[in-house]
Every structure is written in structure tokens, then in C-alpha cells.
Amino acid sequence: MAPRARRRGLLPALLALCALFTALQVTFQVTSPCTSDRHYEHLGRCCSRCEPGKYMSSKCTTTSDSVCLPCGPDEYLDTWNEEDKCLLHKVCDTGKALVAVDPGNRTAPRRCACTAGYHWSQDCECCRRNAECAPGFGAQHPLQLNMDTVCRPCHVGYFSDAFSSTDKCKPWTNCTILGKTEEHPGTEKSDVVCSSSLPSRKPPKEHRIYLPSLIILLLFISVALVAVVVFGVYHRKKGKALTADLWHWINDVCSHLSGNKET
Ligand SMILES: *[C@@H]1O[C@H](CO)[C@@H](O)[C@H](O)[C@H]1NC(C)=O
Ligand SMILES: *[C@@H]1O[C@H](CO)[C@@H](O)[C@H](O)[C@H]1NC(C)=O
């Protein structure tokens, strides 16, 4: 066999093979619906898969198609499948700060999300408490459910004086509207302090000093009275003159005190 003769015979053979392949491919596609994701091949046959919400209790036979049965109450399958059982819905554990945002059904899985104030963390695969913004910073609104807090510094005219994962920066008080003047300017961490035009602070201040002194006075008087009674009991006879003296002294003190009160 000469090499030339070999090449001459090879080319038509290759072309014929190519034609055969394309023809086969076409006929295969036309005759076999098993390329669809709703079918599968079994025992040389093309059979139906089970629709979402059902599982395959038995595969097809040469004479019958697959048998599909619905998933149980807490189960699902979300694809056209050949599964021999359904998947169990996951539990949204409230103890792990999870809540069901979609209860799920036979055709869709239950979806859990973190409760308000928590966000999903990839690191621990758990819900983490949202960060708190330090004074001088406010939480960006609208708050995103299942997302960590985004803290932004307060702009001029606004302040935040506490740690919070939800509060925005609050506007400074406008003293002019309140009919007062600004005593201290506001900062990003503190409100403006308005000067009070009326001396409304004095009465409570006087009251604060007056009340403790009155209590001390009453205590002193009661101690003195008890002393007098005890003294009187032990020295009923001999103490008569002494008690009279004491009564006289108490009267003096009382009249002196009442005189003080009046002024
Ligand atoms: C199942 O839940 C999915 C997702 O919420 C929804 O699109 C679908 O209509 C529900 N199916 C039934 C039968 O309720
Ligand atoms: C306070 O309110 C008045 C009247 O609305 C306004 O003219 C003024 O600019 C405000 N002052 C501040 C400091 O915001």
C-alpha cells in the first residue's frame, strides 16, 4: 500500500463519518425527549421525573412510568427530580435569634432570617447582635433587616449622646423657638444648652436645704423627749425639779425655733 493511496481513501471516509454523526445527532434530538430536565432515561426508556413537591416512590418499568408521591407536611422538593424522599424543612430556632421570613411549602424551602437587632454572620454561621454607634455617630436609616448597623458621624446641627444601634443623630434644640438664648453651643455629642430666662431653679434648691435640717431637728427633739421620759421614769420623785427644768429648756428651744421659722 502506497502512502498516497491511503490518504485518498481516508478523506472520503472521514467525510462520510462526519455526515453520519450529524445525522445521528439530529435523529437523537428529535426522537429522545430525555434531554429535557423533566425526563430521565431508565431501562433504555425515557421516563418522567417527579414535579416539585413530589418524590419518586418507584422508577419507571418497561411497561409503566415513574410513580410520584407528594412530600409530607414538613418536607419539600423544589426541582423536577428522581429523589426517593423529600427534604426536611430547616428549623428557624428563636433561641438562635432566627425567625421564619417564609414558612415554605411542599415546593419551596423555608427561609430563616435573624430577628430585628441581629444580622447574619458568615464567620460563626449565626446571628450576631447589631453594632452600637458611639456618641457622635448615628445609625443610618432606613434600618436594613438582617444587616449590621451602619454608623455615620453626626453632621453639624445634629448630635448623638448615647450608644445605640438604632437611633439617628438628633437635631440640636433651637433656643430661639423656645424664647431663650443659647448658653452653650452644641457638639456632635451634646445638645445646645439654652439659658433659662426665669429663676425657676431657686425654690427647689431652698427646699433641698430646708428638708434635711428639719429632719435633723425633729430627730434631735425626739431623742431629747425620749431622754426626758427615761429620766422621769427612773427618778420619779427626785427628778421632779429636773424634769421641770428640762421642760422649761425644751419650751425655750421650741419658741426659739418657731421664731426662726417665721423670719
Ligand atoms: C410555595 O412557596 C413559594 C415561595 O414562597 C411560592 O412561590 C409558591 O407559590 C408556593 N406554592 C404553594 C403551592 O403555595
Ligand atoms: C431656629 O428657628 C428659627 C425660626 O424657625 C430660624 O430662623 C433659626 O435659623 C433657627 N436657629 C437655629 C440655630 O437653627
mmCIF file of C-alpha atoms and ligand atoms in Angstrom:
data_model
loop_
_atom_site.group_PDB
_atom_site.id
_atom_site.type_symbol
_atom_site.label_atom_id
_atom_site.label_comp_id
_atom_site.label_asym_id
_atom_site.label_seq_id
_atom_site.Cartn_x
_atom_site.Cartn_y
_atom_site.Cartn_z
ATOM 1 C CA MET A 1 0.000 0.000 0.000
ATOM 2 C CA ALA A 2 1.410 3.368 -1.112
ATOM 3 C CA PRO A 3 1.001 6.294 1.307
ATOM 4 C CA ARG A 4 -0.781 8.326 -1.375
ATOM 5 C CA ALA A 5 -3.441 5.712 -1.970
ATOM 6 C CA ARG A 6 -4.025 5.571 1.812
ATOM 7 C CA ARG A 7 -4.653 9.342 2.015
ATOM 8 C CA ARG A 8 -7.029 9.305 -0.914
ATOM 9 C CA GLY A 9 -9.172 6.676 0.768
ATOM 10 C CA LEU A 10 -9.066 8.439 4.201
ATOM 11 C CA LEU A 11 -10.647 11.765 3.216
ATOM 12 C CA PRO A 12 -13.952 10.416 1.833
ATOM 13 C CA ALA A 13 -14.170 8.061 4.785
ATOM 14 C CA LEU A 14 -13.813 10.969 7.253
ATOM 15 C CA LEU A 15 -16.431 12.987 5.414
ATOM 16 C CA ALA A 16 -18.834 10.083 5.488
ATOM 17 C CA LEU A 17 -18.248 9.637 9.224
ATOM 18 C CA CYS A 18 -18.965 13.324 9.855
ATOM 19 C CA ALA A 19 -22.213 13.134 7.913
ATOM 20 C CA LEU A 20 -23.234 10.072 9.887
ATOM 21 C CA PHE A 21 -22.535 11.833 13.220
ATOM 22 C CA THR A 22 -24.632 14.896 12.355
ATOM 23 C CA ALA A 23 -27.436 12.678 11.134
ATOM 24 C CA LEU A 24 -27.290 10.663 14.371
ATOM 25 C CA GLN A 25 -27.252 13.819 16.485
ATOM 26 C CA VAL A 26 -30.340 15.165 14.698
ATOM 27 C CA THR A 27 -32.285 11.926 14.986
ATOM 28 C CA PHE A 28 -31.269 11.582 18.650
ATOM 29 C CA GLN A 29 -32.524 15.069 19.470
ATOM 30 C CA VAL A 30 -35.744 14.559 17.592
ATOM 31 C CA THR A 31 -36.577 11.120 18.917
ATOM 32 C CA SER A 32 -35.291 11.483 22.525
ATOM 33 C CA PRO A 33 -37.034 13.965 24.883
ATOM 34 C CA CYS A 34 -34.636 12.803 27.614
ATOM 35 C CA THR A 35 -32.508 15.886 27.066
ATOM 36 C CA SER A 36 -35.281 17.788 28.910
ATOM 37 C CA ASP A 37 -34.790 18.219 32.668
ATOM 38 C CA ARG A 38 -38.277 16.814 33.219
ATOM 39 C CA HIS A 39 -37.281 13.354 31.921
ATOM 40 C CA TYR A 40 -34.700 10.694 32.601
ATOM 41 C CA GLU A 41 -33.509 7.513 30.890
ATOM 42 C CA HIS A 42 -34.125 4.172 32.531
ATOM 43 C CA LEU A 43 -34.071 0.623 31.070
ATOM 44 C CA GLY A 44 -33.488 2.178 27.642
ATOM 45 C CA ARG A 45 -36.674 4.172 28.021
ATOM 46 C CA CYS A 46 -37.330 7.831 28.542
ATOM 47 C CA CYS A 47 -39.415 8.386 31.669
ATOM 48 C CA SER A 48 -40.925 11.352 33.532
ATOM 49 C CA ARG A 49 -39.211 12.935 36.507
ATOM 50 C CA CYS A 50 -41.319 13.974 39.505
ATOM 51 C CA GLU A 51 -42.560 17.555 39.660
ATOM 52 C CA PRO A 52 -41.543 19.874 42.556
ATOM 53 C CA GLY A 53 -43.446 18.924 45.713
ATOM 54 C CA LYS A 54 -43.343 15.194 44.894
ATOM 55 C CA TYR A 55 -40.740 12.454 45.241
ATOM 56 C CA MET A 56 -40.257 9.268 43.202
ATOM 57 C CA SER A 57 -41.614 6.303 45.086
ATOM 58 C CA SER A 58 -40.678 3.977 42.187
ATOM 59 C CA LYS A 59 -38.828 4.330 38.896
ATOM 60 C CA CYS A 60 -40.408 3.536 35.571
ATOM 61 C CA THR A 61 -40.568 -0.022 34.258
ATOM 62 C CA THR A 62 -40.727 -1.273 30.683
ATOM 63 C CA THR A 63 -44.493 -1.007 30.882
ATOM 64 C CA SER A 64 -45.219 1.914 33.255
ATOM 65 C CA ASP A 65 -43.971 5.432 34.000
ATOM 66 C CA SER A 66 -42.446 6.608 37.294
ATOM 67 C CA VAL A 67 -44.660 6.777 40.393
ATOM 68 C CA CYS A 68 -44.547 10.153 42.190
ATOM 69 C CA LEU A 69 -45.985 10.868 45.647
ATOM 70 C CA PRO A 70 -46.439 14.222 47.419
ATOM 71 C CA CYS A 71 -43.998 15.333 50.130
ATOM 72 C CA GLY A 72 -45.035 15.192 53.796
ATOM 73 C CA PRO A 73 -46.262 18.240 55.749
ATOM 74 C CA ASP A 74 -42.793 19.390 56.898
ATOM 75 C CA GLU A 75 -40.980 18.395 53.700
ATOM 76 C CA TYR A 76 -40.252 19.879 50.283
ATOM 77 C CA LEU A 77 -38.587 19.319 46.912
ATOM 78 C CA ASP A 78 -38.061 22.383 44.743
ATOM 79 C CA THR A 79 -36.921 20.699 41.488
ATOM 80 C CA TRP A 80 -38.061 18.141 38.903
ATOM 81 C CA ASN A 81 -36.424 15.140 40.491
ATOM 82 C CA GLU A 82 -35.719 11.431 40.813
ATOM 83 C CA GLU A 83 -35.309 11.646 44.612
ATOM 84 C CA ASP A 84 -36.528 8.718 46.675
ATOM 85 C CA LYS A 85 -37.527 11.046 49.524
ATOM 86 C CA CYS A 86 -38.270 14.708 50.165
ATOM 87 C CA LEU A 87 -36.019 17.127 52.042
ATOM 88 C CA LEU A 88 -36.926 18.213 55.570
ATOM 89 C CA HIS A 89 -37.624 21.915 56.144
ATOM 90 C CA LYS A 90 -34.997 23.570 58.348
ATOM 91 C CA VAL A 91 -35.907 24.918 61.791
ATOM 92 C CA CYS A 92 -35.752 28.687 62.436
ATOM 93 C CA ASP A 93 -34.565 28.498 66.056
ATOM 94 C CA THR A 94 -35.766 31.519 68.078
ATOM 95 C CA GLY A 95 -33.107 30.650 70.682
ATOM 96 C CA LYS A 96 -30.529 31.478 68.000
ATOM 97 C CA ALA A 97 -32.353 34.746 67.172
ATOM 98 C CA LEU A 98 -33.793 33.225 63.990
ATOM 99 C CA VAL A 99 -37.271 33.756 62.623
ATOM 100 C CA ALA A 100 -39.018 32.327 59.526
ATOM 101 C CA VAL A 101 -39.437 35.015 56.869
ATOM 102 C CA ASP A 102 -41.040 32.484 54.509
ATOM 103 C CA PRO A 103 -42.667 29.381 56.078
ATOM 104 C CA GLY A 104 -42.032 27.362 52.917
ATOM 105 C CA ASN A 105 -44.332 24.726 51.406
ATOM 106 C CA ARG A 106 -44.069 21.426 49.513
ATOM 107 C CA THR A 107 -42.313 23.139 46.603
ATOM 108 C CA ALA A 108 -40.174 25.778 48.340
ATOM 109 C CA PRO A 109 -37.782 25.591 51.300
ATOM 110 C CA ARG A 110 -38.483 27.535 54.492
ATOM 111 C CA ARG A 111 -36.330 30.657 54.722
ATOM 112 C CA CYS A 112 -34.971 31.906 58.068
ATOM 113 C CA ALA A 113 -33.582 35.338 58.883
ATOM 114 C CA CYS A 114 -32.201 36.949 62.026
ATOM 115 C CA THR A 115 -34.707 38.780 64.234
ATOM 116 C CA ALA A 116 -34.662 42.586 64.421
ATOM 117 C CA GLY A 117 -31.461 43.885 66.020
ATOM 118 C CA TYR A 118 -29.404 40.925 64.719
ATOM 119 C CA HIS A 119 -27.641 40.157 61.433
ATOM 120 C CA TRP A 120 -26.288 37.004 59.804
ATOM 121 C CA SER A 121 -22.561 36.452 60.253
ATOM 122 C CA GLN A 122 -20.683 34.175 57.829
ATOM 123 C CA ASP A 123 -17.863 33.698 60.381
ATOM 124 C CA CYS A 124 -19.957 31.910 63.003
ATOM 125 C CA GLU A 125 -22.868 30.959 60.691
ATOM 126 C CA CYS A 126 -25.095 32.519 63.317
ATOM 127 C CA CYS A 127 -26.979 35.703 64.128
ATOM 128 C CA ARG A 128 -24.902 38.420 65.774
ATOM 129 C CA ARG A 129 -26.215 41.436 67.685
ATOM 130 C CA ASN A 130 -26.015 44.617 65.593
ATOM 131 C CA ALA A 131 -23.201 47.046 66.446
ATOM 132 C CA GLU A 132 -23.957 50.153 68.509
ATOM 133 C CA CYS A 133 -22.956 53.567 67.235
ATOM 134 C CA ALA A 134 -20.838 55.531 69.718
ATOM 135 C CA PRO A 135 -21.865 59.046 70.848
ATOM 136 C CA GLY A 136 -21.231 61.440 67.954
ATOM 137 C CA PHE A 137 -22.437 58.788 65.483
ATOM 138 C CA GLY A 138 -25.938 57.839 64.362
ATOM 139 C CA ALA A 139 -27.371 54.712 62.762
ATOM 140 C CA GLN A 140 -28.040 55.077 59.037
ATOM 141 C CA HIS A 141 -31.732 54.891 58.175
ATOM 142 C CA PRO A 142 -33.755 53.138 56.879
ATOM 143 C CA LEU A 143 -32.517 50.257 59.028
ATOM 144 C CA GLN A 144 -31.924 47.143 56.908
ATOM 145 C CA LEU A 145 -33.380 43.956 58.323
ATOM 146 C CA ASN A 146 -30.760 41.224 58.750
ATOM 147 C CA MET A 147 -27.904 43.743 58.199
ATOM 148 C CA ASP A 148 -25.374 45.127 60.668
ATOM 149 C CA THR A 149 -25.722 48.774 61.727
ATOM 150 C CA VAL A 150 -24.035 51.379 59.524
ATOM 151 C CA CYS A 151 -22.776 54.245 61.728
ATOM 152 C CA ARG A 152 -22.341 57.750 60.288
ATOM 153 C CA PRO A 153 -20.828 60.768 62.073
ATOM 154 C CA CYS A 154 -23.394 63.418 63.036
ATOM 155 C CA HIS A 155 -23.469 66.460 60.741
ATOM 156 C CA VAL A 156 -23.185 69.991 62.115
ATOM 157 C CA GLY A 157 -26.509 70.834 63.771
ATOM 158 C CA TYR A 158 -27.064 67.242 64.934
ATOM 159 C CA PHE A 159 -25.872 65.218 67.913
ATOM 160 C CA SER A 160 -25.948 61.752 69.480
ATOM 161 C CA ASP A 161 -25.183 61.454 73.206
ATOM 162 C CA ALA A 162 -25.646 57.689 73.687
ATOM 163 C CA PHE A 163 -24.609 54.281 72.363
ATOM 164 C CA SER A 164 -27.364 52.980 70.115
ATOM 165 C CA SER A 165 -27.779 50.517 67.232
ATOM 166 C CA THR A 166 -30.976 52.181 66.009
ATOM 167 C CA ASP A 167 -31.023 55.920 66.855
ATOM 168 C CA LYS A 168 -30.287 58.595 64.274
ATOM 169 C CA CYS A 169 -28.422 61.808 65.134
ATOM 170 C CA LYS A 170 -30.944 64.235 66.696
ATOM 171 C CA PRO A 171 -31.129 67.924 65.735
ATOM 172 C CA TRP A 172 -29.912 70.495 68.230
ATOM 173 C CA THR A 173 -32.582 72.339 70.232
ATOM 174 C CA ASN A 174 -33.499 75.681 68.701
ATOM 175 C CA CYS A 175 -33.342 78.097 71.650
ATOM 176 C CA THR A 176 -34.877 80.928 69.601
ATOM 177 C CA ILE A 177 -38.124 78.972 69.104
ATOM 178 C CA LEU A 178 -38.274 78.345 72.871
ATOM 179 C CA GLY A 179 -37.847 82.073 73.527
ATOM 180 C CA LYS A 180 -34.469 81.525 75.182
ATOM 181 C CA THR A 181 -30.858 82.234 74.315
ATOM 182 C CA GLU A 182 -28.040 79.787 73.624
ATOM 183 C CA GLU A 183 -25.894 79.326 76.761
ATOM 184 C CA HIS A 184 -23.601 76.552 75.448
ATOM 185 C CA PRO A 185 -23.153 75.640 71.772
ATOM 186 C CA GLY A 186 -23.984 72.080 70.679
ATOM 187 C CA THR A 187 -21.411 69.467 69.625
ATOM 188 C CA GLU A 188 -21.748 66.170 67.740
ATOM 189 C CA LYS A 189 -22.094 64.502 71.159
ATOM 190 C CA SER A 190 -24.222 67.043 73.049
ATOM 191 C CA ASP A 191 -27.245 69.257 72.560
ATOM 192 C CA VAL A 192 -27.261 73.042 72.692
ATOM 193 C CA VAL A 193 -27.897 74.342 76.225
ATOM 194 C CA CYS A 194 -30.461 77.135 76.313
ATOM 195 C CA SER A 195 -30.341 79.736 79.084
ATOM 196 C CA SER A 196 -33.471 79.818 81.175
ATOM 197 C CA SER A 197 -34.892 83.349 81.395
ATOM 198 C CA LEU A 198 -36.878 82.781 84.613
ATOM 199 C CA PRO A 199 -35.278 81.974 88.011
ATOM 200 C CA SER A 200 -37.282 78.793 88.276
ATOM 201 C CA ARG A 201 -34.427 76.927 89.979
ATOM 202 C CA LYS A 202 -34.449 78.724 93.347
ATOM 203 C CA PRO A 203 -37.475 77.173 95.113
ATOM 204 C CA PRO A 204 -36.352 73.538 94.710
ATOM 205 C CA LYS A 205 -32.834 74.495 95.843
ATOM 206 C CA GLU A 206 -34.150 76.099 99.080
ATOM 207 C CA HIS A 207 -36.392 73.112 99.596
ATOM 208 C CA ARG A 208 -33.420 70.787 99.299
ATOM 209 C CA ILE A 209 -31.557 72.538 102.119
ATOM 210 C CA TYR A 210 -34.649 73.051 104.279
ATOM 211 C CA LEU A 211 -35.809 69.411 104.327
ATOM 212 C CA PRO A 212 -32.664 67.733 105.787
ATOM 213 C CA SER A 213 -32.292 70.360 108.501
ATOM 214 C CA LEU A 214 -35.935 69.840 109.515
ATOM 215 C CA ILE A 215 -35.365 66.073 109.744
ATOM 216 C CA ILE A 216 -32.255 66.577 111.930
ATOM 217 C CA LEU A 217 -34.205 68.950 114.137
ATOM 218 C CA LEU A 218 -37.101 66.503 114.573
ATOM 219 C CA LEU A 219 -34.647 63.699 115.362
ATOM 220 C CA PHE A 220 -32.948 65.835 117.974
ATOM 221 C CA ILE A 221 -36.283 66.729 119.580
ATOM 222 C CA SER A 222 -37.458 63.112 119.695
ATOM 223 C CA VAL A 223 -34.144 61.973 121.216
ATOM 224 C CA ALA A 224 -34.464 64.718 123.827
ATOM 225 C CA LEU A 225 -38.077 63.712 124.611
ATOM 226 C CA VAL A 226 -37.119 60.041 124.974
ATOM 227 C CA ALA A 227 -34.277 61.050 127.289
ATOM 228 C CA VAL A 228 -36.697 63.068 129.376
ATOM 229 C CA VAL A 229 -39.210 60.222 129.617
ATOM 230 C CA VAL A 230 -36.496 57.700 130.568
ATOM 231 C CA PHE A 231 -35.085 60.087 133.117
ATOM 232 C CA GLY A 232 -38.567 60.727 134.508
ATOM 233 C CA VAL A 233 -39.326 57.022 134.901
ATOM 234 C CA TYR A 234 -36.094 56.236 136.773
ATOM 235 C CA HIS A 235 -36.187 59.249 139.034
ATOM 236 C CA ARG A 236 -39.924 59.795 139.572
ATOM 237 C CA LYS A 237 -39.533 61.576 142.869
ATOM 238 C CA LYS A 238 -36.086 63.072 142.840
ATOM 239 C CA GLY A 239 -36.278 64.115 139.215
ATOM 240 C CA LYS A 240 -39.349 66.291 139.510
ATOM 241 C CA ALA A 241 -37.408 69.506 139.697
ATOM 242 C CA LEU A 242 -35.056 68.310 136.974
ATOM 243 C CA THR A 243 -37.911 67.427 134.561
ATOM 244 C CA ALA A 244 -39.455 70.808 135.161
ATOM 245 C CA ASP A 245 -36.110 72.354 134.281
ATOM 246 C CA LEU A 246 -35.926 70.230 131.119
ATOM 247 C CA TRP A 247 -39.469 71.144 130.077
ATOM 248 C CA HIS A 248 -38.561 74.729 130.538
ATOM 249 C CA TRP A 249 -35.472 74.271 128.368
ATOM 250 C CA ILE A 250 -37.415 72.478 125.586
ATOM 251 C CA ASN A 251 -40.017 75.233 125.602
ATOM 252 C CA ASP A 252 -37.218 77.738 125.223
ATOM 253 C CA VAL A 253 -35.716 75.836 122.274
ATOM 254 C CA CYS A 254 -39.090 75.410 120.561
ATOM 255 C CA SER A 255 -40.076 79.022 120.882
ATOM 256 C CA HIS A 256 -36.658 79.982 119.583
ATOM 257 C CA LEU A 257 -37.080 77.655 116.541
ATOM 258 C CA SER A 258 -40.605 78.824 115.728
ATOM 259 C CA GLY A 259 -39.319 82.366 115.953
ATOM 260 C CA ASN A 260 -36.637 81.419 113.387
ATOM 261 C CA LYS A 261 -39.178 79.875 111.047
ATOM 262 C CA GLU A 262 -41.287 82.980 110.988
ATOM 263 C CA THR A 263 -38.412 85.237 109.946
HETATM 264 C C1 LIG B 1 -44.729 27.889 47.805
HETATM 265 O O1 LIG B 1 -43.880 28.967 48.176
HETATM 266 C C2 LIG B 1 -43.304 29.643 47.059
HETATM 267 C C3 LIG B 1 -42.314 30.662 47.604
HETATM 268 O O2 LIG B 1 -42.868 31.430 48.614
HETATM 269 C C4 LIG B 1 -44.423 30.273 46.235
HETATM 270 O O3 LIG B 1 -43.866 30.940 45.123
HETATM 271 C C5 LIG B 1 -45.402 29.209 45.788
HETATM 272 O O4 LIG B 1 -46.498 29.798 45.123
HETATM 273 C C6 LIG B 1 -45.899 28.396 46.966
HETATM 274 N N1 LIG B 1 -46.671 27.276 46.480
HETATM 275 C C7 LIG B 1 -47.828 26.941 47.033
HETATM 276 C C8 LIG B 1 -48.486 25.753 46.452
HETATM 277 O O5 LIG B 1 -48.345 27.566 47.948
HETATM 278 C C1 LIG B 2 -34.333 78.490 64.852
HETATM 279 O O1 LIG B 2 -35.599 78.662 64.256
HETATM 280 C C2 LIG B 2 -35.752 79.903 63.604
HETATM 281 C C3 LIG B 2 -37.201 80.011 63.140
HETATM 282 O O2 LIG B 2 -37.628 78.817 62.514
HETATM 283 C C4 LIG B 2 -34.747 80.030 62.450
HETATM 284 O O3 LIG B 2 -34.864 81.262 61.806
HETATM 285 C C5 LIG B 2 -33.338 79.883 63.023
HETATM 286 O O4 LIG B 2 -32.382 79.878 61.978
HETATM 287 C C6 LIG B 2 -33.223 78.625 63.827
HETATM 288 N N1 LIG B 2 -31.934 78.635 64.528
HETATM 289 C C7 LIG B 2 -31.112 77.593 64.512
HETATM 290 C C8 LIG B 2 -29.856 77.757 65.291
HETATM 291 O O5 LIG B 2 -31.366 76.576 63.907
#
